[in-house]
PDB file of C-alpha atoms in Angstrom:
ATOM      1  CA  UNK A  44      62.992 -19.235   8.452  1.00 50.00           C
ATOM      2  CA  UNK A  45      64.489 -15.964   8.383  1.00 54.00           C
ATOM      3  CA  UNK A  46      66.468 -15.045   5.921  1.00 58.00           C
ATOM      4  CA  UNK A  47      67.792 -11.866   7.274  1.00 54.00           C
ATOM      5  CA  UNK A  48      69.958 -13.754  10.243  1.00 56.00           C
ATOM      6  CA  UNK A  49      73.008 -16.222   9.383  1.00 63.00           C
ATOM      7  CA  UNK A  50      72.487 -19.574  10.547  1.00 82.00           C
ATOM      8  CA  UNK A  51      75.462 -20.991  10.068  1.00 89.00           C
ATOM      9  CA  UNK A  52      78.570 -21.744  12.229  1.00 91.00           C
ATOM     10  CA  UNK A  53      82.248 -23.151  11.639  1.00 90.00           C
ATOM     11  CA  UNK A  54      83.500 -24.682  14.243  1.00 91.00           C
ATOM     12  CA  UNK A  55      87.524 -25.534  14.178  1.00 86.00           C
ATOM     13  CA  UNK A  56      89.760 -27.782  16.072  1.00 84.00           C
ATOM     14  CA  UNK A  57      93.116 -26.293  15.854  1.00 80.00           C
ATOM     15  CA  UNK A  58      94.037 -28.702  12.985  1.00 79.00           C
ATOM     16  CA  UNK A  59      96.655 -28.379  10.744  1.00 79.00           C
ATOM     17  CA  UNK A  60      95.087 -30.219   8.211  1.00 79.00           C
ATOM     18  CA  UNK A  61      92.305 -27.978   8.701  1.00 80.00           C
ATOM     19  CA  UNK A  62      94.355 -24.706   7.715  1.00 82.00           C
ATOM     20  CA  UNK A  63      96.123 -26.581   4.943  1.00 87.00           C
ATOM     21  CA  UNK A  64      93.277 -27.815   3.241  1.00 87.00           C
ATOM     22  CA  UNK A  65      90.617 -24.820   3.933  1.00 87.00           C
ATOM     23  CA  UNK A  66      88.329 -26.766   5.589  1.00 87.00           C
ATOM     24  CA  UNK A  67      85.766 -26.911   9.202  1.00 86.00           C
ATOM     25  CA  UNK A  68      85.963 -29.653  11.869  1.00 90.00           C
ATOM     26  CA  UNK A  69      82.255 -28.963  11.868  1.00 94.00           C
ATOM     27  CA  UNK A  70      79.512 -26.537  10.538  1.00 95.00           C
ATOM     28  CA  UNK A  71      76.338 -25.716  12.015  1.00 96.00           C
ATOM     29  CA  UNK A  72      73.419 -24.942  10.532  1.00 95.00           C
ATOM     30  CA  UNK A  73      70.429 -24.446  11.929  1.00 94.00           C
ATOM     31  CA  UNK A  74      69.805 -27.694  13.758  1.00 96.00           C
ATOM     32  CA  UNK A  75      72.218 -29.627  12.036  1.00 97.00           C
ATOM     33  CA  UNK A  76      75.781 -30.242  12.703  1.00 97.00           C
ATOM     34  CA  UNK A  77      78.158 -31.668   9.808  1.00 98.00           C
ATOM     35  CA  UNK A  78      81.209 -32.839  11.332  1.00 97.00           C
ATOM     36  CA  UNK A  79      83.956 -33.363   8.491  1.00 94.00           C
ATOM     37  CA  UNK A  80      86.140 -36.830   8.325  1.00 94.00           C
ATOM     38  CA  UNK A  81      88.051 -37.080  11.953  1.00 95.00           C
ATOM     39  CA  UNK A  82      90.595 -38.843  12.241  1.00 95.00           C
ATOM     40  CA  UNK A  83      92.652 -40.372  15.198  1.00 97.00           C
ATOM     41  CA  UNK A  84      95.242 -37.534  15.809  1.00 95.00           C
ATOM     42  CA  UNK A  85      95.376 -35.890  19.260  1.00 94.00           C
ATOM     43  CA  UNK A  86      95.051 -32.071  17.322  1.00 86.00           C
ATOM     44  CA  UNK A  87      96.891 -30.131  20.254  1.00 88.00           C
ATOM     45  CA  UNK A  88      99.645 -32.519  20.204  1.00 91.00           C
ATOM     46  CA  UNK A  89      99.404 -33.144  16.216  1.00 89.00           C
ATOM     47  CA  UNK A  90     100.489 -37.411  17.637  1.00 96.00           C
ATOM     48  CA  UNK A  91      98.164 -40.307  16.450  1.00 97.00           C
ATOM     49  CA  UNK A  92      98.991 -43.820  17.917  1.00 98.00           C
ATOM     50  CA  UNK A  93      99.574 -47.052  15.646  1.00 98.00           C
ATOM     51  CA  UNK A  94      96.757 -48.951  16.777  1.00 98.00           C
ATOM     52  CA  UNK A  95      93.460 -48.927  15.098  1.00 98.00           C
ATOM     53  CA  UNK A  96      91.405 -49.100  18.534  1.00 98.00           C
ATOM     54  CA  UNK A  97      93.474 -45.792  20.542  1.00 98.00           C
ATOM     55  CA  UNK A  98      92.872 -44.238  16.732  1.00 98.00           C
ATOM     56  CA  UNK A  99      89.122 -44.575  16.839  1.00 98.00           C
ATOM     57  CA  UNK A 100      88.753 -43.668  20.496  1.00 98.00           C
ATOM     58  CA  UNK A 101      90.490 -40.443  20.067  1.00 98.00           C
ATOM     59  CA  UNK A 102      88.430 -40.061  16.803  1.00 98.00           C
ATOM     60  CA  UNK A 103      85.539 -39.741  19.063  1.00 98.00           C
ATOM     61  CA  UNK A 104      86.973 -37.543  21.351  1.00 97.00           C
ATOM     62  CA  UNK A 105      87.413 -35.053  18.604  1.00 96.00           C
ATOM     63  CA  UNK A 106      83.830 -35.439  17.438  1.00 97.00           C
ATOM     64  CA  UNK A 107      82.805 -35.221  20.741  1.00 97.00           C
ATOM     65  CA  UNK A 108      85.076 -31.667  21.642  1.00 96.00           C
ATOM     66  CA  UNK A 109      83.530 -30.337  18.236  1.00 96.00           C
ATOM     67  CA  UNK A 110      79.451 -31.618  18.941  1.00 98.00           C
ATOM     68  CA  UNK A 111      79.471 -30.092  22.302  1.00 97.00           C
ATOM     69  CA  UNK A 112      81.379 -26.936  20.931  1.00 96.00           C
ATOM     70  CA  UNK A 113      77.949 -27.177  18.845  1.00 96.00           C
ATOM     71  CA  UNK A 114      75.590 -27.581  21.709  1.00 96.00           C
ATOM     72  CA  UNK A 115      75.270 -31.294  21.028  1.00 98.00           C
ATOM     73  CA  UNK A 116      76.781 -34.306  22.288  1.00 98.00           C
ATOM     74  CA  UNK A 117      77.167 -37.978  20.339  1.00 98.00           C
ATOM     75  CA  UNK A 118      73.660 -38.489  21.278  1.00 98.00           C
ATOM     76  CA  UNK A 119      72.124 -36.449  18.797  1.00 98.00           C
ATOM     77  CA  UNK A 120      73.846 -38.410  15.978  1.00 98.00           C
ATOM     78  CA  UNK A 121      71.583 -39.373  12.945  1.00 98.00           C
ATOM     79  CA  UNK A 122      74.053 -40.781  10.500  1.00 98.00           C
ATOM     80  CA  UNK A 123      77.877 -41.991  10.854  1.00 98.00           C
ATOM     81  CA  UNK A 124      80.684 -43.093   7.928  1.00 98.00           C
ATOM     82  CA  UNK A 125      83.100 -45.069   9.070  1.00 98.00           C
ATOM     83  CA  UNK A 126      86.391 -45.212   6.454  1.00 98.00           C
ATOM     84  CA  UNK A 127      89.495 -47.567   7.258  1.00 98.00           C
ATOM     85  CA  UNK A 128      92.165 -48.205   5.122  1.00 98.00           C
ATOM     86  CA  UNK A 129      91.465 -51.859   5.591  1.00 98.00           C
ATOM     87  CA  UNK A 130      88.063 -53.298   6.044  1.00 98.00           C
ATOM     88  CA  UNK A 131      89.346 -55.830   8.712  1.00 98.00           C
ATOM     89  CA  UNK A 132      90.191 -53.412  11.048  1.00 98.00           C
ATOM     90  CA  UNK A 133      86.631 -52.941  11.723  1.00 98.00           C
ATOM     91  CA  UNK A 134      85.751 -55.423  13.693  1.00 98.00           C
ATOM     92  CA  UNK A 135      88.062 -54.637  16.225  1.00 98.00           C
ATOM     93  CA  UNK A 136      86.447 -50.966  16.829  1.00 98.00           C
ATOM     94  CA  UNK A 137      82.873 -52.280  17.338  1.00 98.00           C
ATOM     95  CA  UNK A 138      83.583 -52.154  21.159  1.00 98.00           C
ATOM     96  CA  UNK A 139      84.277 -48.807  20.940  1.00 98.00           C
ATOM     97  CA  UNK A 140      81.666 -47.521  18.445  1.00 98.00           C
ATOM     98  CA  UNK A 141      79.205 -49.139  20.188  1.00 98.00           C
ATOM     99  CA  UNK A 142      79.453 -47.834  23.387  1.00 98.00           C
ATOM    100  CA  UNK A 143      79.745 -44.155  22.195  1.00 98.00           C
ATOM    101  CA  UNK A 144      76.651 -44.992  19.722  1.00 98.00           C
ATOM    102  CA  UNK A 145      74.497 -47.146  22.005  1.00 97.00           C
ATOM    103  CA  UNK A 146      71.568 -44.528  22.630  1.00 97.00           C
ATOM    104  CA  UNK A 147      71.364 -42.739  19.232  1.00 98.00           C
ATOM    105  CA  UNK A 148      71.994 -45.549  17.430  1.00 98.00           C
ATOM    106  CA  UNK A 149      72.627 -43.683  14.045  1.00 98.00           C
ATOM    107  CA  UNK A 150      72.063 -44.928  10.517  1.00 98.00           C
ATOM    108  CA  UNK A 151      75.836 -46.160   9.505  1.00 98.00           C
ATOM    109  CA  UNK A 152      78.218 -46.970   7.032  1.00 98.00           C
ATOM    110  CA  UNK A 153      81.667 -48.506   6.342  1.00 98.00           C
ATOM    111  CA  UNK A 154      84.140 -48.042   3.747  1.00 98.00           C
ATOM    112  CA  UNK A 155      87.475 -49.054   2.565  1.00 98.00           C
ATOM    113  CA  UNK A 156      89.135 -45.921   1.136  1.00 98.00           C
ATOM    114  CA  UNK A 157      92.503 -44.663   1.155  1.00 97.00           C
ATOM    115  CA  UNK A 158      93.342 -42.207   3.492  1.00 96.00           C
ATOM    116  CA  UNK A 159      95.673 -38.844   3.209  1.00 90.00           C
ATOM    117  CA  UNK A 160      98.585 -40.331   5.391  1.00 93.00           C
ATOM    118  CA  UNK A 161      99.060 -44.096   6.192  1.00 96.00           C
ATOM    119  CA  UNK A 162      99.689 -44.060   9.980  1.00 97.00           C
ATOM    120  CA  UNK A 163      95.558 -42.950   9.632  1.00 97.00           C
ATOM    121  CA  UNK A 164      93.904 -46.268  10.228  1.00 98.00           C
ATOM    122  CA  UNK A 165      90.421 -44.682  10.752  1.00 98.00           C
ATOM    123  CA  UNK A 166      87.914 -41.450   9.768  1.00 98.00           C
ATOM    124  CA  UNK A 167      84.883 -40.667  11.304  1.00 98.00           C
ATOM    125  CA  UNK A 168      82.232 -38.416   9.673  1.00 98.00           C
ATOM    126  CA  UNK A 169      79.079 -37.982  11.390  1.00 98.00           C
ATOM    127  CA  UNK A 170      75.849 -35.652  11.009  1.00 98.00           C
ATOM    128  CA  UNK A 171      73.867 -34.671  14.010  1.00 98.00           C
ATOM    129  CA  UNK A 172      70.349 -32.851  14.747  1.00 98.00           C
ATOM    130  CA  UNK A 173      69.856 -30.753  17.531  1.00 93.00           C
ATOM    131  CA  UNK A 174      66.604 -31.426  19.289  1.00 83.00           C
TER     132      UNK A 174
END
């Protein structure tokens, strides 16, 4: 490794949350990409929708605008957290994960957590490896 070169990237989605709290959408380091808790809200519109399943599909769409920002795509996934407000809400977002998971099947898990506004019904976090 050389020392000498930074290796490290920050990669932002236009978020206000991102500004207000003084954090990334993602940061890139050497191979790996660390994308932050991503939530449901379309960030150029600053709207999220009421239902759990819209919530997690634009969830993905952000991780996917911010992986590919990275020079990676959902594919290169290694590990996902999944936190909901309410643990049965889950179930209903399987569809969804699955599909976008499918081929890098990526070590995963789910937690019931509060989140910082309740019209949030799901966060993503996921880390990836560029191969």
């Amino acid at each position: 490794m050389n020392y000498g070169e930074p290796t490290r990237r920050w990669i932002s989605s236009g978020s206000v949350f991102e500004q207000a709290i003084g954090y990334s959408r993602a940061v890139v380091d050497g191979p790996w990409i660390f994308v932050s808790g991503t939530t449901g809200f379309d960030y150029k519109t600053m709207t999220i929708s009421d239902d759990v399943i819209t919530q997690a599909e634009q969830c993905l769409r952000n991780i996917e605008a911010a992986l590919a920002e990275a020079g990676a795509s959902l594919d290169d996934v290694v590990r996902v957290r999944y936190l909901l407000p309410r643990a049965a809400d889950f179930e209903a977002c399987w569809p969804v994960l699955s599909r976008a998971f499918q081929r890098a099947r990526p070590a995963a898990t789910m937690m019931e957590v509060g989140l910082l506004e309740t019209r949030m019904k799901i966060e993503i976090e996921v880390t990836a490896i560029k191969r």
